[in-house]
mmCIF file of N, CA and C in Angstrom:
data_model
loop_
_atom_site.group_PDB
_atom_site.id
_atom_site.type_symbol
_atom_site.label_atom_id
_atom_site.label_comp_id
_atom_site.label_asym_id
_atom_site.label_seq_id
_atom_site.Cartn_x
_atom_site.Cartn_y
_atom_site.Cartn_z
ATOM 1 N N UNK A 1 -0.342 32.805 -43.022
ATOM 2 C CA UNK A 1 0.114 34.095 -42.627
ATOM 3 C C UNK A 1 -0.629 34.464 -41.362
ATOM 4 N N UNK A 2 0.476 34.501 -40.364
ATOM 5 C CA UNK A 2 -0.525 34.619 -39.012
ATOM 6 C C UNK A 2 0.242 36.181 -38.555
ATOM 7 N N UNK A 3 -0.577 36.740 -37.572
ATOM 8 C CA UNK A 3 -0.243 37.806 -36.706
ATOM 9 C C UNK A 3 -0.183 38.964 -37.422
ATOM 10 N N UNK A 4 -0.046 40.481 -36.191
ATOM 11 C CA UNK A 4 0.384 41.692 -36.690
ATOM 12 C C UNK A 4 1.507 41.492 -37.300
ATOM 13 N N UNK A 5 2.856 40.854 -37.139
ATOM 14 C CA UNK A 5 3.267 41.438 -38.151
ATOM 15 C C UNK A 5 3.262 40.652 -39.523
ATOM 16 N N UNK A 6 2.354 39.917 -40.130
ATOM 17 C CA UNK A 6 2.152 39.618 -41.382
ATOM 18 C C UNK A 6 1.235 40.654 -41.827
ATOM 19 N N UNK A 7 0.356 40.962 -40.687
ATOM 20 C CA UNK A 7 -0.559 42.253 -41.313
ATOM 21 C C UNK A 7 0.244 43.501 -41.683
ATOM 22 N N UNK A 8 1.083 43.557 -41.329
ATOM 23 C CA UNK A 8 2.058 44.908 -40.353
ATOM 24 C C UNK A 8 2.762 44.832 -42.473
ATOM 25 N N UNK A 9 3.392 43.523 -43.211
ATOM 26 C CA UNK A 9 4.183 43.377 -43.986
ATOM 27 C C UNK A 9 3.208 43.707 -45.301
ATOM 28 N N UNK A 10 1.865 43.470 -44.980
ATOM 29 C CA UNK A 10 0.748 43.757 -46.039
ATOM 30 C C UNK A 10 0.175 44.916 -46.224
ATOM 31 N N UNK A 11 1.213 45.566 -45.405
ATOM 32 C CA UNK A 11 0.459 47.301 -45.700
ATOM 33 C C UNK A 11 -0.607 47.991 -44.714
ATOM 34 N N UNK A 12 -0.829 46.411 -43.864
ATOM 35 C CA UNK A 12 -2.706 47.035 -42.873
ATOM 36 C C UNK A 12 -2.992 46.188 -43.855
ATOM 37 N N UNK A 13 -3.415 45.538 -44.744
ATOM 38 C CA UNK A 13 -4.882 45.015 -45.502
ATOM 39 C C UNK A 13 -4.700 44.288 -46.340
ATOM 40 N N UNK A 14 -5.220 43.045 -46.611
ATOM 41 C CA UNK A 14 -5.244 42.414 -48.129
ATOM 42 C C UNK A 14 -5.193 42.909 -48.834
ATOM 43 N N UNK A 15 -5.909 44.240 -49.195
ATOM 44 C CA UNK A 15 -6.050 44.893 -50.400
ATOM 45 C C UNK A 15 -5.289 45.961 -50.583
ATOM 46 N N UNK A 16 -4.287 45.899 -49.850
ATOM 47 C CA UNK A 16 -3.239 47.244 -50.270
ATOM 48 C C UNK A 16 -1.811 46.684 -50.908
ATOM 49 N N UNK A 17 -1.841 44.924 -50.525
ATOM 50 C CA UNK A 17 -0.647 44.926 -51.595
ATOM 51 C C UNK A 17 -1.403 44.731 -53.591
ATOM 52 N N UNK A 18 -0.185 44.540 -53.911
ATOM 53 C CA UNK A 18 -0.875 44.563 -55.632
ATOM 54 C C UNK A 18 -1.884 42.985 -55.663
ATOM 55 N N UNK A 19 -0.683 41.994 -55.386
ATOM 56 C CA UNK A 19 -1.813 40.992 -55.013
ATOM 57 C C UNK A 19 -1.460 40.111 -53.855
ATOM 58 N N UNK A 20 -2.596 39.186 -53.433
ATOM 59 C CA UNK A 20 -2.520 38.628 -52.225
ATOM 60 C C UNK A 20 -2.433 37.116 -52.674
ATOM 61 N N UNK A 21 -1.632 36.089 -52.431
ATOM 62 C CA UNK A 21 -2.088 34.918 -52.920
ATOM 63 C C UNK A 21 -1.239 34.091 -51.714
ATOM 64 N N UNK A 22 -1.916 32.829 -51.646
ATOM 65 C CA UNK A 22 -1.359 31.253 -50.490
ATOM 66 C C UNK A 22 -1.378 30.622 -51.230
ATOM 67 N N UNK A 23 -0.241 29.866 -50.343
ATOM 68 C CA UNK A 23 0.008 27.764 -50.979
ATOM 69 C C UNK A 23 -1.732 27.578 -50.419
ATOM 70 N N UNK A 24 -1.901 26.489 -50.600
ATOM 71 C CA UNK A 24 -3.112 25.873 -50.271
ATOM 72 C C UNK A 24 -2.857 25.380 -48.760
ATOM 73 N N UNK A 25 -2.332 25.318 -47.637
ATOM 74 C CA UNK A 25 -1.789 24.840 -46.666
ATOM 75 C C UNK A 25 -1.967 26.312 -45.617
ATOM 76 N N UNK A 26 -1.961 27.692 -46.566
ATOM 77 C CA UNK A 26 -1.914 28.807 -45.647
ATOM 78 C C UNK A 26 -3.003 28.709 -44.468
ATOM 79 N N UNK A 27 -2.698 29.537 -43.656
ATOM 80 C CA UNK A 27 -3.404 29.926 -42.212
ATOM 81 C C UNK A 27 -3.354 31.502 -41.903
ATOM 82 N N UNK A 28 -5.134 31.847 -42.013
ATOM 83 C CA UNK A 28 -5.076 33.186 -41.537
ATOM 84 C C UNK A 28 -5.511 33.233 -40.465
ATOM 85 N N UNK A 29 -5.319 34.609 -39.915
ATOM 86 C CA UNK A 29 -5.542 35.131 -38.123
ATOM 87 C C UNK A 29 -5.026 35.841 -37.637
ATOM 88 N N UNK A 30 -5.359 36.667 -36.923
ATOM 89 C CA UNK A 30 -5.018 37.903 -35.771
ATOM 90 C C UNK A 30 -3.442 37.404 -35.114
ATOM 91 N N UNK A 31 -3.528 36.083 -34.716
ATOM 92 C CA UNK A 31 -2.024 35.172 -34.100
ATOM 93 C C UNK A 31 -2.337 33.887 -34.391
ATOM 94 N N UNK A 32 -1.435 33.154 -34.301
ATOM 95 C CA UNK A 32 -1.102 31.630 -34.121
ATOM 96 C C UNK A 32 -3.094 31.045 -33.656
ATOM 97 N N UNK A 33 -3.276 30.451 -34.532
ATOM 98 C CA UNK A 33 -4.729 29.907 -34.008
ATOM 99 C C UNK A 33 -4.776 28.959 -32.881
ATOM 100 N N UNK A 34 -3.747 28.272 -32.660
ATOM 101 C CA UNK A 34 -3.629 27.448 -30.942
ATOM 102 C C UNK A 34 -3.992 28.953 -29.976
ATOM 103 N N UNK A 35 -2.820 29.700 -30.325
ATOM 104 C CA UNK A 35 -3.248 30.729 -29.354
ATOM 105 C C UNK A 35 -4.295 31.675 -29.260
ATOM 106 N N UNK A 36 -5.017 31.939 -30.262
ATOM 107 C CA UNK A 36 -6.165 32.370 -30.292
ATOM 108 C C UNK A 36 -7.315 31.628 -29.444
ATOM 109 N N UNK A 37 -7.190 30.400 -29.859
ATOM 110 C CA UNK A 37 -8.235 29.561 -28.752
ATOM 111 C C UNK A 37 -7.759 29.370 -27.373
ATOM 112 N N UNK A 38 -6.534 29.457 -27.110
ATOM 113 C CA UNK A 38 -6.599 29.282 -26.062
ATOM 114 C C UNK A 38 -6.710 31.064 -24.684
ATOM 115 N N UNK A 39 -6.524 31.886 -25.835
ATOM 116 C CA UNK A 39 -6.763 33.247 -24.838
ATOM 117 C C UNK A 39 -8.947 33.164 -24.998
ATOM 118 N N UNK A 40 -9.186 33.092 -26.608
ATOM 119 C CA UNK A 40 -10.442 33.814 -26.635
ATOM 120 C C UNK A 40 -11.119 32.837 -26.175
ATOM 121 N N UNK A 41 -11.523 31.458 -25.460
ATOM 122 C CA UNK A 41 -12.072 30.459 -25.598
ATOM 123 C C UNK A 41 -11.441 29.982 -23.447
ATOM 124 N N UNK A 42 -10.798 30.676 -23.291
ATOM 125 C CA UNK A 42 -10.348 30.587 -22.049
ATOM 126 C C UNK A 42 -11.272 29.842 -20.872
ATOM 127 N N UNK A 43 -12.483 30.308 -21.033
ATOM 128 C CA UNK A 43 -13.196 30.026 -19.677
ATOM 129 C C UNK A 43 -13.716 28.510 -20.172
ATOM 130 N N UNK A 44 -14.078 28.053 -21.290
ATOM 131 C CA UNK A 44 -14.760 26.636 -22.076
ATOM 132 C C UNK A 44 -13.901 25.683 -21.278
ATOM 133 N N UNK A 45 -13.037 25.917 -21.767
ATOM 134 C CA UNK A 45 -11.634 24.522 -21.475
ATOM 135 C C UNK A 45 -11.915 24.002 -19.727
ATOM 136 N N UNK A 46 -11.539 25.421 -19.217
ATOM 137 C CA UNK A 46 -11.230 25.688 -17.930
ATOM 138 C C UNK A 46 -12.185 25.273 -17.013
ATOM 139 N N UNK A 47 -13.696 25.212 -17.377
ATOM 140 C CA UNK A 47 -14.609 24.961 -16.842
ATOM 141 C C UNK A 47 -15.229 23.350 -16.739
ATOM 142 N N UNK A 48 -14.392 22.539 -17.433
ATOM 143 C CA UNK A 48 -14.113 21.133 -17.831
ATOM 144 C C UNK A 48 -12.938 20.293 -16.636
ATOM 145 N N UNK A 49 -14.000 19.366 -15.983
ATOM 146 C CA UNK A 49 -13.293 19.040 -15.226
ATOM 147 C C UNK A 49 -12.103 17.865 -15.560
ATOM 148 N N UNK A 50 -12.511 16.785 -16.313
ATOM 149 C CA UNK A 50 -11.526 16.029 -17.009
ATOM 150 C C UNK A 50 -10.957 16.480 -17.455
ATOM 151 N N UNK A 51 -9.589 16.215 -17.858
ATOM 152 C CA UNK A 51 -8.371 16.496 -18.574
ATOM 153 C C UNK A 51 -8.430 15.886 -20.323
ATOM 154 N N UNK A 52 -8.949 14.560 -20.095
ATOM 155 C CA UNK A 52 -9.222 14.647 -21.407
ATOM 156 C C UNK A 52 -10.235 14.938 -22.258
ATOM 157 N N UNK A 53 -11.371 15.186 -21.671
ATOM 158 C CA UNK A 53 -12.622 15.675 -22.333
ATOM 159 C C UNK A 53 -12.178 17.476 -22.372
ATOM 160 N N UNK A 54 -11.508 17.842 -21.042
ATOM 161 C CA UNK A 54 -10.769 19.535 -21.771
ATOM 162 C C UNK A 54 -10.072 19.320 -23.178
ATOM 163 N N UNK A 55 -8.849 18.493 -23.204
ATOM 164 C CA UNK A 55 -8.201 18.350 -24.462
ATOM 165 C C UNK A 55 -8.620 18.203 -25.630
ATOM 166 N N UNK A 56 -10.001 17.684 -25.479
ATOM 167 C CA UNK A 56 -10.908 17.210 -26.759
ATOM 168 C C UNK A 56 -11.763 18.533 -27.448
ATOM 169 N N UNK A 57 -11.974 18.901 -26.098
ATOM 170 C CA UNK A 57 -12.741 20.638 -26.362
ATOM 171 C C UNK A 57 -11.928 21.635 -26.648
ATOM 172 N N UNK A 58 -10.665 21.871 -26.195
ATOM 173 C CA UNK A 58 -9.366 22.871 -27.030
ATOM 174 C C UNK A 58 -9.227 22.352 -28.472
ATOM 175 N N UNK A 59 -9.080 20.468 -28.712
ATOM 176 C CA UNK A 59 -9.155 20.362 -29.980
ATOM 177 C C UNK A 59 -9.863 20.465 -31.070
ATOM 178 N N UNK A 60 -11.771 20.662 -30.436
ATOM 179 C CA UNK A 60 -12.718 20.672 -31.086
ATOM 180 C C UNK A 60 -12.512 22.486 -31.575
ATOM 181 N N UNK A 61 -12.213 23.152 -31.117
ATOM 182 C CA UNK A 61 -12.208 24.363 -31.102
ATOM 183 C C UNK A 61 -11.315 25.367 -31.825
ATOM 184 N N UNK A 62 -10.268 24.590 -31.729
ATOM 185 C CA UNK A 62 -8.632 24.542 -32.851
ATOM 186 C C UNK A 62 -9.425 24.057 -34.152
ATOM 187 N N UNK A 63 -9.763 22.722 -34.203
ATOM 188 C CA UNK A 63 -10.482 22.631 -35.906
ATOM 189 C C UNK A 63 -11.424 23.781 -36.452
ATOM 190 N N UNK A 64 -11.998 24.246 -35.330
ATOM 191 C CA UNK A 64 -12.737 25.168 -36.506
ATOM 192 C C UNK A 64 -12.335 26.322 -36.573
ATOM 193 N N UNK A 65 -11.628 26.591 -36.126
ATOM 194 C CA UNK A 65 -10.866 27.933 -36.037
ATOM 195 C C UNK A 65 -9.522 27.517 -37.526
ATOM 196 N N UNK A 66 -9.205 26.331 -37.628
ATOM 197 C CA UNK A 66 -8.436 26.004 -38.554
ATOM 198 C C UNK A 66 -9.633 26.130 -39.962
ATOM 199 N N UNK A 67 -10.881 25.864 -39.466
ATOM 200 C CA UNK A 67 -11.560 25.472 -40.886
ATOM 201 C C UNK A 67 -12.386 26.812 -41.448
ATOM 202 N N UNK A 68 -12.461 27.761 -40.484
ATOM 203 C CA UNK A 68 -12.300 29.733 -40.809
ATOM 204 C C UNK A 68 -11.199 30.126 -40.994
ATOM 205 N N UNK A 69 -10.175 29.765 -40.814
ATOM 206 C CA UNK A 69 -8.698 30.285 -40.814
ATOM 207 C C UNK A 69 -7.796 29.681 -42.105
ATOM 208 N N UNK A 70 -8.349 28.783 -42.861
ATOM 209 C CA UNK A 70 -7.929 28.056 -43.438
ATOM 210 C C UNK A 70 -7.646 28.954 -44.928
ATOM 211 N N UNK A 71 -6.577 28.785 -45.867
ATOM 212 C CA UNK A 71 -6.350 29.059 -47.254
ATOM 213 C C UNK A 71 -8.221 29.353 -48.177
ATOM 214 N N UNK A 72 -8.168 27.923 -47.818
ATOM 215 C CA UNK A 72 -9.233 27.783 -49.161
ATOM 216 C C UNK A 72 -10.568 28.963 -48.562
ATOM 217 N N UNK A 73 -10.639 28.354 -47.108
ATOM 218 C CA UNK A 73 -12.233 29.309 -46.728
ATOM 219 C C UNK A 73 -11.611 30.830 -46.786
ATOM 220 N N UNK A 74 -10.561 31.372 -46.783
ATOM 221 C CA UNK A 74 -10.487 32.911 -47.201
ATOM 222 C C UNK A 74 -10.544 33.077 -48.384
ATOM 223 N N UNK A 75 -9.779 32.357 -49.673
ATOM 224 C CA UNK A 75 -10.240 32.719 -50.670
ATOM 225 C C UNK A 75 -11.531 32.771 -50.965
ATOM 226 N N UNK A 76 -12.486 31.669 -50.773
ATOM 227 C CA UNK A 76 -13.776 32.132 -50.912
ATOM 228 C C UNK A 76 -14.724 33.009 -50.782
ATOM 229 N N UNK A 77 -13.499 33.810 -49.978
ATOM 230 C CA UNK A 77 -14.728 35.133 -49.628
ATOM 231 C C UNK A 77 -14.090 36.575 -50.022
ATOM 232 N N UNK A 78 -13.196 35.657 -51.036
ATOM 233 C CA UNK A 78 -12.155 37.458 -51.862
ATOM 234 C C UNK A 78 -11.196 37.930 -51.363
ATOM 235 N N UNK A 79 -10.622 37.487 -49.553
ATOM 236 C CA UNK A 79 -9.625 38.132 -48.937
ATOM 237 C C UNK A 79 -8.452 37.847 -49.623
ATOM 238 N N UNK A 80 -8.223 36.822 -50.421
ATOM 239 C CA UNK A 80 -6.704 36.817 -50.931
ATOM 240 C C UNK A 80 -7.733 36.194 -53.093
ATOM 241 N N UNK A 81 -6.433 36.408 -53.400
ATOM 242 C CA UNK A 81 -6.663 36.510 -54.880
ATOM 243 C C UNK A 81 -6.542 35.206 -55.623
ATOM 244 N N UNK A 82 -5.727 34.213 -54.856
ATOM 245 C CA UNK A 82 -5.857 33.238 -55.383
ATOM 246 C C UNK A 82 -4.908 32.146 -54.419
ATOM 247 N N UNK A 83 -5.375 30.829 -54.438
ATOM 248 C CA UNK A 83 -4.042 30.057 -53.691
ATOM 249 C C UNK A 83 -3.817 29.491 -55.154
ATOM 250 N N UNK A 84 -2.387 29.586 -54.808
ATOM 251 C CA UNK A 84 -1.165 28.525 -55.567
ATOM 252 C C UNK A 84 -0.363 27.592 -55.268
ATOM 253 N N UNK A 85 0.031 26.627 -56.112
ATOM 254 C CA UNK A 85 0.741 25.602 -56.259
ATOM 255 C C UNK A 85 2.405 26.547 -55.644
ATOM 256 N N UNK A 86 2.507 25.849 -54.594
ATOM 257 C CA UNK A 86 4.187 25.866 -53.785
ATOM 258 C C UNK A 86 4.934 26.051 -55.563
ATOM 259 N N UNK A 87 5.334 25.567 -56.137
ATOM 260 C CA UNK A 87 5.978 25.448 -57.353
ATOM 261 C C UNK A 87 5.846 26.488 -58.137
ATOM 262 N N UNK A 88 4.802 27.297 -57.648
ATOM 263 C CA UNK A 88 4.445 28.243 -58.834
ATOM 264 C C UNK A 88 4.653 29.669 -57.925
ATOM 265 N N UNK A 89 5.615 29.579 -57.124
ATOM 266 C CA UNK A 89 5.184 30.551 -55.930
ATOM 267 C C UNK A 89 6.978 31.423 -56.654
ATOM 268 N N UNK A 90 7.611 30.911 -57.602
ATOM 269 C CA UNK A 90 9.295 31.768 -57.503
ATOM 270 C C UNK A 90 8.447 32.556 -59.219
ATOM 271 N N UNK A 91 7.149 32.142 -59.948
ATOM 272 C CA UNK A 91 6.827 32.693 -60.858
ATOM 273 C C UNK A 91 6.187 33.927 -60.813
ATOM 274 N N UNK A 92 4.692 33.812 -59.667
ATOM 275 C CA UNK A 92 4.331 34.225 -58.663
ATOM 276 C C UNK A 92 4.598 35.906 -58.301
ATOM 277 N N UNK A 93 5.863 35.604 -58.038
ATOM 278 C CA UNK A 93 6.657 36.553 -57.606
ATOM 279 C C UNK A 93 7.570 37.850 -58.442
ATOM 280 N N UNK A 94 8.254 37.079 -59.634
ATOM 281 C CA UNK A 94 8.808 37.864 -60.854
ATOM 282 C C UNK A 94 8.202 38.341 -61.589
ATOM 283 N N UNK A 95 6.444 37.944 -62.052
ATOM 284 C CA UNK A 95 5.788 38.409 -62.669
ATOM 285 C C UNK A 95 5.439 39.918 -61.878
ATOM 286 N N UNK A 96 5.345 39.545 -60.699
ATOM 287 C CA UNK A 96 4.443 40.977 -60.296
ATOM 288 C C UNK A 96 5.165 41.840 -60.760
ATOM 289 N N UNK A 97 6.927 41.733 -60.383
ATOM 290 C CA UNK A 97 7.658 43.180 -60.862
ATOM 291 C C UNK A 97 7.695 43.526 -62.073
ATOM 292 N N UNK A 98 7.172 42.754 -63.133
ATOM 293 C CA UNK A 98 7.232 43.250 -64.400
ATOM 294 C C UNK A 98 5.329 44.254 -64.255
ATOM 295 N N UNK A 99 4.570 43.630 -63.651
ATOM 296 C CA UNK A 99 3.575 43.799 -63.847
ATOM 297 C C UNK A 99 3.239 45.040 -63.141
ATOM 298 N N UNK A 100 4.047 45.034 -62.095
ATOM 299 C CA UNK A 100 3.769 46.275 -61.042
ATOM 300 C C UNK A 100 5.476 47.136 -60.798
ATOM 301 N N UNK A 101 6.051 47.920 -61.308
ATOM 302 C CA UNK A 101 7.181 48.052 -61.613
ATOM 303 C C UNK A 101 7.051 49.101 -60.192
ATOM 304 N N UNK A 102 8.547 49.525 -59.470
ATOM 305 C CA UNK A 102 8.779 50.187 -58.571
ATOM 306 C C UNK A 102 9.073 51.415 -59.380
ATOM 307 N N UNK A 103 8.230 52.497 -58.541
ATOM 308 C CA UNK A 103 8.103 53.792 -58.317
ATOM 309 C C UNK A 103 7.953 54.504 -57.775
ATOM 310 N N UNK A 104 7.409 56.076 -57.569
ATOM 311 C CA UNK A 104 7.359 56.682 -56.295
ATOM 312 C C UNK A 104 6.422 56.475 -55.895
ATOM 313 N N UNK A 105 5.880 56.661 -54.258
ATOM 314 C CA UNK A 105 4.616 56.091 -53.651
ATOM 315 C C UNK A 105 3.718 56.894 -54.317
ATOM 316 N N UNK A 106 2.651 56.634 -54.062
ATOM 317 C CA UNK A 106 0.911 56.900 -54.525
ATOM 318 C C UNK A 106 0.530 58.250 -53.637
ATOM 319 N N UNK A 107 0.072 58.622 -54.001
ATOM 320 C CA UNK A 107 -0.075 60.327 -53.372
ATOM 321 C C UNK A 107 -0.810 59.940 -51.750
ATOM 322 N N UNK A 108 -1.633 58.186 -51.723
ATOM 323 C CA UNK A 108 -2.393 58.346 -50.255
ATOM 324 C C UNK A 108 -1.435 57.225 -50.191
ATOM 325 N N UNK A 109 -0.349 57.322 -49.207
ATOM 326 C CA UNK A 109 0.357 55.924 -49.016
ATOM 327 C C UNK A 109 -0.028 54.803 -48.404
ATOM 328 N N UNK A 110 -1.008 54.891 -47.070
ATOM 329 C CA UNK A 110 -1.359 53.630 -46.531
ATOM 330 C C UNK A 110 -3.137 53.808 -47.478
ATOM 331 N N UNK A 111 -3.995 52.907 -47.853
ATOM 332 C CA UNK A 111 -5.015 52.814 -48.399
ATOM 333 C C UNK A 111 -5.522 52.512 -47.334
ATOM 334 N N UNK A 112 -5.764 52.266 -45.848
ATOM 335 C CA UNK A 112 -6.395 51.660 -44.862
ATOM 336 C C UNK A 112 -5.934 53.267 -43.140
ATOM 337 N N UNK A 113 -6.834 52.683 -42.702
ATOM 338 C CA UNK A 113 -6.760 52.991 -41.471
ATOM 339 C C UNK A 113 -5.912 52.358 -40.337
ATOM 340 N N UNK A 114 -5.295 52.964 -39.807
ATOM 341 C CA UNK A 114 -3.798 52.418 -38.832
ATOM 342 C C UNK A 114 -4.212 51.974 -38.077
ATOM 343 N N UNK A 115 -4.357 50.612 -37.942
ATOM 344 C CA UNK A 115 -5.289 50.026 -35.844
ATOM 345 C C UNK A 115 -4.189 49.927 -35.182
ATOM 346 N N UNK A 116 -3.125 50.516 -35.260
ATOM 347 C CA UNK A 116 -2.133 49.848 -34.454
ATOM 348 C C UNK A 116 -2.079 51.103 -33.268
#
């Protein structure tokens, strides 16, 4: 789940839908993590005069941004509730509405602060 608008679909926050859960394959981030490294990381690359020792340093830089951005390293730190099995993702889903039934909104509707 990349970008504002996956944030934008979550309410503002992990913790404002009922629950948060990924396949094991998910990707979190502000945008697309290629593009993250290549705006926030701009001057590294650029300052590399080979072409392929640049390419090696955009790629060194993409992995770890993949290996903070990654499914498993967010669950570990509580932002989402659990990753699941792709297969288990149409169960996933039907349970919540029994579990969390539609009604009228909550007297504070957004639980977060608007950065937008």
């Amino acid at each position: 789940m990349l970008g504002l608008g996956a944030r934008a679909i979550m309410g503002g926050s992990l913790k404002a839908p009922a629950f948060a859960v990924s396949w094991p394959t998910g990707e979190f981030g502000g945008m697309g993590l290629e593009g993250a490294v290549r705006l926030g990381y701009r001057k590294e690359p650029d300052a590399v005069a080979d072409p392929e020792e640049r390419q090696a340093l955009f790629e060194r830089y993409v992995a770890a941004e993949y290996e903070k951005g990654g499914a498993l390293t967010v669950a570990q730190v509580y932002e989402i509730d659990d990753l699941i099995d792709p297969a288990d993702t149409r169960r996933w889903i039907t349970s919540s509405f029994v579990a969390h039934p539609v009604g009228p909104p909550p007297e504070k509707v957004r639980p977060n602060i608007d950065t937008w």
